Short mmCIF file of C-alpha atoms in Angstrom, two decimals:
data_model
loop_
_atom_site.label_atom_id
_atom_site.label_comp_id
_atom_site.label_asym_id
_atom_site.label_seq_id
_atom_site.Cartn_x
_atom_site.Cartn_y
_atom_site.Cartn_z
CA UNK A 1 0.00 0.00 0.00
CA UNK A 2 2.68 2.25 0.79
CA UNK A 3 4.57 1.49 -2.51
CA UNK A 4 1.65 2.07 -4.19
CA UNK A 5 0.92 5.32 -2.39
CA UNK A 6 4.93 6.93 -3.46
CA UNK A 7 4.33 6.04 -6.95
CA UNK A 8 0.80 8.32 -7.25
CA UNK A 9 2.95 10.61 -5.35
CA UNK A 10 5.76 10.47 -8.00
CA UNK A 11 3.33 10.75 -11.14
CA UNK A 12 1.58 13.63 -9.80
CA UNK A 13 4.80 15.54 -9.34
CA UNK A 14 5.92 14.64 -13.04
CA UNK A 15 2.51 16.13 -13.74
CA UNK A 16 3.30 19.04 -12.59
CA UNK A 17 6.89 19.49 -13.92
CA UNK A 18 5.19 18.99 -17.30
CA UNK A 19 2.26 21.53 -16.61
CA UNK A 20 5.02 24.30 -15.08
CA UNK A 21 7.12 23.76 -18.34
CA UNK A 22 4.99 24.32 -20.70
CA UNK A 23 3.13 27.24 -18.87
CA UNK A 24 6.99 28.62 -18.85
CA UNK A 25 7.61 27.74 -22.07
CA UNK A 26 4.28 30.00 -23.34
CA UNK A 27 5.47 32.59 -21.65
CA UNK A 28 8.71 32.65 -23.13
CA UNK A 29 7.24 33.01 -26.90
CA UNK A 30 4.20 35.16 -25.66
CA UNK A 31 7.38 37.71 -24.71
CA UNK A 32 8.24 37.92 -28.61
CA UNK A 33 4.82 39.48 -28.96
CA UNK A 34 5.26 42.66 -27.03
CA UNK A 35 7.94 45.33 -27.15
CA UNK A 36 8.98 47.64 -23.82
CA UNK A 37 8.69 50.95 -23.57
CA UNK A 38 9.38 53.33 -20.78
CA UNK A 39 8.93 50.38 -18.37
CA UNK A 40 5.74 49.55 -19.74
CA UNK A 41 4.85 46.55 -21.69
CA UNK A 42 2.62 47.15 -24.68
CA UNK A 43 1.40 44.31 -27.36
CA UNK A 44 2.67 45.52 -31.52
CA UNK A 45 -0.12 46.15 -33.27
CA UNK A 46 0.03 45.02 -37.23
CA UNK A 47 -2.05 47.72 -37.86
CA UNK A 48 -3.39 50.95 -36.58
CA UNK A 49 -6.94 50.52 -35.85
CA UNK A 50 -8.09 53.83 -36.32
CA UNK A 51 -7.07 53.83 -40.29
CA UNK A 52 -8.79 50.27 -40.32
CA UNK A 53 -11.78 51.67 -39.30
CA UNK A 54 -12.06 54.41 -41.70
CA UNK A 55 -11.76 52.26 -44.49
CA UNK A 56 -14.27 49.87 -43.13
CA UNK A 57 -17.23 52.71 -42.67
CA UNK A 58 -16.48 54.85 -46.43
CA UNK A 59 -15.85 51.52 -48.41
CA UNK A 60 -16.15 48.33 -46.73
CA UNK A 61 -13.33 46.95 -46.82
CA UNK A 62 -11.27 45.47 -44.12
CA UNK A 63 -7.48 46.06 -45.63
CA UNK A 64 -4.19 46.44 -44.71
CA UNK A 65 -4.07 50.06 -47.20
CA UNK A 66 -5.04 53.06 -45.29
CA UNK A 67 -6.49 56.49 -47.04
CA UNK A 68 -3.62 58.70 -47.24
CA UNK A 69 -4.09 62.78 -48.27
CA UNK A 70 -1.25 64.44 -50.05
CA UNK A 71 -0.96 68.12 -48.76
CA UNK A 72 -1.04 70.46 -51.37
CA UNK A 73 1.30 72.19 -50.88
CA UNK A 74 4.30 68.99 -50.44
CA UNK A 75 4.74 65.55 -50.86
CA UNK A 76 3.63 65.39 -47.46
CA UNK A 77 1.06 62.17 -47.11
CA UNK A 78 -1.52 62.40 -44.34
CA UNK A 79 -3.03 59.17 -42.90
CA UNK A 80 -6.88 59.43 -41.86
CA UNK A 81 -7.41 58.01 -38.67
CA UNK A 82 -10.57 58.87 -36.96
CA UNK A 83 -14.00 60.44 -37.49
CA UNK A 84 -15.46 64.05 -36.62
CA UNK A 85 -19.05 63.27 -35.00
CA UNK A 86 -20.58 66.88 -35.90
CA UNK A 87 -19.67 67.89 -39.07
CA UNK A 88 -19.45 64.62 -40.16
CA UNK A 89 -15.70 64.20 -41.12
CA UNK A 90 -12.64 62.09 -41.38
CA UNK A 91 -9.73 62.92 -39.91
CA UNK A 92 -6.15 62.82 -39.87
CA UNK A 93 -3.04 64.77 -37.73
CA UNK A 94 -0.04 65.75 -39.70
CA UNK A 95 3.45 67.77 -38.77
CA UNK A 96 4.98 69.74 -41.88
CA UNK A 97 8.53 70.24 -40.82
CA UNK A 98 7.66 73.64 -38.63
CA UNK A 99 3.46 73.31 -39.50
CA UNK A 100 1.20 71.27 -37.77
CA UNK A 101 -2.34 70.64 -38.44
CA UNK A 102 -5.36 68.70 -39.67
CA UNK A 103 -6.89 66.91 -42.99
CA UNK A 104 -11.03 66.92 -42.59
CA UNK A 105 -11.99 64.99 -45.32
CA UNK A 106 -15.88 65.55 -46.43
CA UNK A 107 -16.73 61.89 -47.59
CA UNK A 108 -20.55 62.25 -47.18
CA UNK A 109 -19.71 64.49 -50.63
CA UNK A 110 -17.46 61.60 -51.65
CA UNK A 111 -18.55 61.05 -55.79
CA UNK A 112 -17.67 58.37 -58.37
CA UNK A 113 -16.73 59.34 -61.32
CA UNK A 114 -17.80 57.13 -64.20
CA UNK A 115 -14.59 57.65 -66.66
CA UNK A 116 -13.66 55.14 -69.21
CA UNK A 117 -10.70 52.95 -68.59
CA UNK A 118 -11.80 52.52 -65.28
CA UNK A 119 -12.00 48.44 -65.29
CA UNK A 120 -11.32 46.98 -61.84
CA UNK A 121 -11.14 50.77 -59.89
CA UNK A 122 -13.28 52.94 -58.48
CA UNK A 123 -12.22 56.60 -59.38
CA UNK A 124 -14.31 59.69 -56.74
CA UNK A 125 -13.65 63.11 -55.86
CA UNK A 126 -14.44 64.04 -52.17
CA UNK A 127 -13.72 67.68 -50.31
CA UNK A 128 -11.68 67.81 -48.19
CA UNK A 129 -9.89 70.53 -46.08
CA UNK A 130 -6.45 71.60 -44.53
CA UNK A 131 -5.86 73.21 -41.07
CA UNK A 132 -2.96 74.93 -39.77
CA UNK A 133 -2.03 76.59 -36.60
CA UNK A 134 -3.30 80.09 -37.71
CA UNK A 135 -7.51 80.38 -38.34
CA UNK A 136 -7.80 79.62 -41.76
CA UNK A 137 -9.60 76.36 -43.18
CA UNK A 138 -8.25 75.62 -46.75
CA UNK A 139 -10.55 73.50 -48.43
CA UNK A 140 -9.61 71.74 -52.15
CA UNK A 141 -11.68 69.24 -54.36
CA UNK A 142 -9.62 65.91 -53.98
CA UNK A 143 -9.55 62.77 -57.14
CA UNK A 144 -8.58 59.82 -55.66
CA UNK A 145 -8.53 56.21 -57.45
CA UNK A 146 -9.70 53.46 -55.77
CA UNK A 147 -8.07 49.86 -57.02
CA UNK A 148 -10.91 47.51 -56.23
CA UNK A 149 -9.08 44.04 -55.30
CA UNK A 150 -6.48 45.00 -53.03
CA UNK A 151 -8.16 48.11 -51.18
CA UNK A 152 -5.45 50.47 -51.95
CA UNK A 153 -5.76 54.37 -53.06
CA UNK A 154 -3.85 56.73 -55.09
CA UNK A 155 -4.47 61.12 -54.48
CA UNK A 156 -4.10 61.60 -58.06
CA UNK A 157 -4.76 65.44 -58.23
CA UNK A 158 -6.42 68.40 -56.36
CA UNK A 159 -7.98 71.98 -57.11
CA UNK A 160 -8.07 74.76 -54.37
CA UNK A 161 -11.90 75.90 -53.26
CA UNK A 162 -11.35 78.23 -50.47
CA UNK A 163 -10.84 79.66 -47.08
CA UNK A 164 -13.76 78.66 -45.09
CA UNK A 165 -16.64 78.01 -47.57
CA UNK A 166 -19.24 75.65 -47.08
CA UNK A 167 -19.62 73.08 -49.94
CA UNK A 168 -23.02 72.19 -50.42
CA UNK A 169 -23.02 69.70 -53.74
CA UNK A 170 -21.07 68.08 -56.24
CA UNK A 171 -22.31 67.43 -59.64
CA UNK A 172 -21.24 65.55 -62.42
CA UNK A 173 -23.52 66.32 -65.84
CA UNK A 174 -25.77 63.96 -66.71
CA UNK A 175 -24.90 62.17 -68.99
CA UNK A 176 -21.40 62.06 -67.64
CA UNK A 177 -19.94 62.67 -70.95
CA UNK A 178 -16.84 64.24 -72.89
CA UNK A 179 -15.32 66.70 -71.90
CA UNK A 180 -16.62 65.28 -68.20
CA UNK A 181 -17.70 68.09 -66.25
CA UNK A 182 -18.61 68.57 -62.94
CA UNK A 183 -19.92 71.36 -60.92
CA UNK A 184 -19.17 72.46 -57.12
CA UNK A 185 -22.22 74.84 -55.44
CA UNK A 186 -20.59 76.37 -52.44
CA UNK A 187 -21.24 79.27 -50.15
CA UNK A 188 -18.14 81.70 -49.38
CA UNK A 189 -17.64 84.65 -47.61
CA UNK A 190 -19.22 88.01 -49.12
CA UNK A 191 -16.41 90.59 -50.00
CA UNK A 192 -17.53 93.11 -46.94
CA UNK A 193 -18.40 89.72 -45.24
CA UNK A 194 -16.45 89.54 -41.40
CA UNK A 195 -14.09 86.42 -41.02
CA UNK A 196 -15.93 84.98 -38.41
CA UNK A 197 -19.44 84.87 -39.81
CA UNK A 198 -20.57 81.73 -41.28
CA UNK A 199 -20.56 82.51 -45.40
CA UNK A 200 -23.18 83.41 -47.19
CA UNK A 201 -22.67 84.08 -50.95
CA UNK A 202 -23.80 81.18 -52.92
CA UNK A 203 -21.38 80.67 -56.42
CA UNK A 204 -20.65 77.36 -58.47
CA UNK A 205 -17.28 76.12 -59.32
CA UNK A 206 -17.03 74.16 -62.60
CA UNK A 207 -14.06 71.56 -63.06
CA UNK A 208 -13.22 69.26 -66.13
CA UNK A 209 -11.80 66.01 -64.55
CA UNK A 210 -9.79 63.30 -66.52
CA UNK A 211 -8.49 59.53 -65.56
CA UNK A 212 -5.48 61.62 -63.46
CA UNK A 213 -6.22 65.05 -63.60
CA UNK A 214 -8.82 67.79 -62.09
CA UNK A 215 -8.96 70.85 -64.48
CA UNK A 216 -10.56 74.47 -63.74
CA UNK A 217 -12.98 75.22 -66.75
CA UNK A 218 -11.52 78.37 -67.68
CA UNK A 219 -8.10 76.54 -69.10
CA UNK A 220 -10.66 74.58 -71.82
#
């Protein structure tokens, strides 16, 4: 009986020693999954969540491509990240060597474009707008191509709208067809209009867009 009684002993302690192991052993390659920082222990992430999500709500798609801005003004390419409850906009931080600031992107306005050669992409314009640290709001007409199978997009081109206006619709001419034309209503400030009044003088843009390019009217 006593024989019997150190040999249960004995197998439950190998039991143990093999449970203890591999619970070391887990911990060992669950280590290779998080980086330290400043005494803290964070897990990588393959992906920032915020860009994920924007994709998801304006198109869809769950991808590992994010939807990148190019400031105007530079090569400069601005990441959206987040989302503006009230005006409804996407958003995106950016630091330009010395100037810091936002991209709002309007993508309730966002508006295929149905040009030929377009097999397999999805080619839009959307509004969008560029902060700084001073007061102005810069907003520009953005085309953007949209490759359908891997969730990826190219800012092909951009035209300047405005300090400050309010952009009210975007319309492409029905039918959509050469030279394609489309039209931008918009409010802006009145010449003897003060800066911090919301505008109020209604005007229309008009833009001829090709596969890469956005054009004013004025240079046809």
């Amino acid at each position: 009986m006593t024989l019997l009684i150190r040999l249960a002993a004995v197998l439950i302690l190998l039991v143990l020693t093999v449970i203890a192991l591999g619970f070391y052993k887990f911990n060992i390659a669950g280590d290779d999954l998080y980086i330290k920082e400043n005494d803290m222990v964070r897990p990588l992430a393959p992906f920032e969540e915020g860009a994920r999500s924007v994709m998801m709500r304006l198109f869809s798609l769950d991808t590992g491509h994010s939807f990148k801005i190019t400031l105007p003004d530079s090569n400069s390419a601005v990441t959206l990240t987040g989302f503006n409850k009230e005006p409804s906009l996407a958003v995106g931080a950016y630091q330009d060597k010395e100037i810091r600031g936002e991209v709002l992107l309007d993508y309730l306005r966002l508006t295929p474009l149905n040009l030929p050669g377009n097999t397999g992409t999805t080619q839009f314009v959307a509004p969008f707008a560029v902060t700084t640290q001073g007061t102005g709001v810069f907003w520009y007409l953005g085309m953007f191509r949209l490759d359908d199978r891997s969730g990826s997009i190219t800012h092909l081109d951009s035209q300047y709208l405005g300090d400050r206006v309010v952009i009210q619709a975007i319309s492409p001419d029905i039918p959509f067809d050469p030279p394609h034309r489309i039209t931008i209503s918009l409010r802006t400030l009145a010449p003897e209009q003060p800066m911090a009044t919301t505008p109020g003088q209604e005007t229309e843009r008009t833009f001829y867009v090709t596969r890469d390019t956005i054009e004013v009217s004025a240079s046809r």
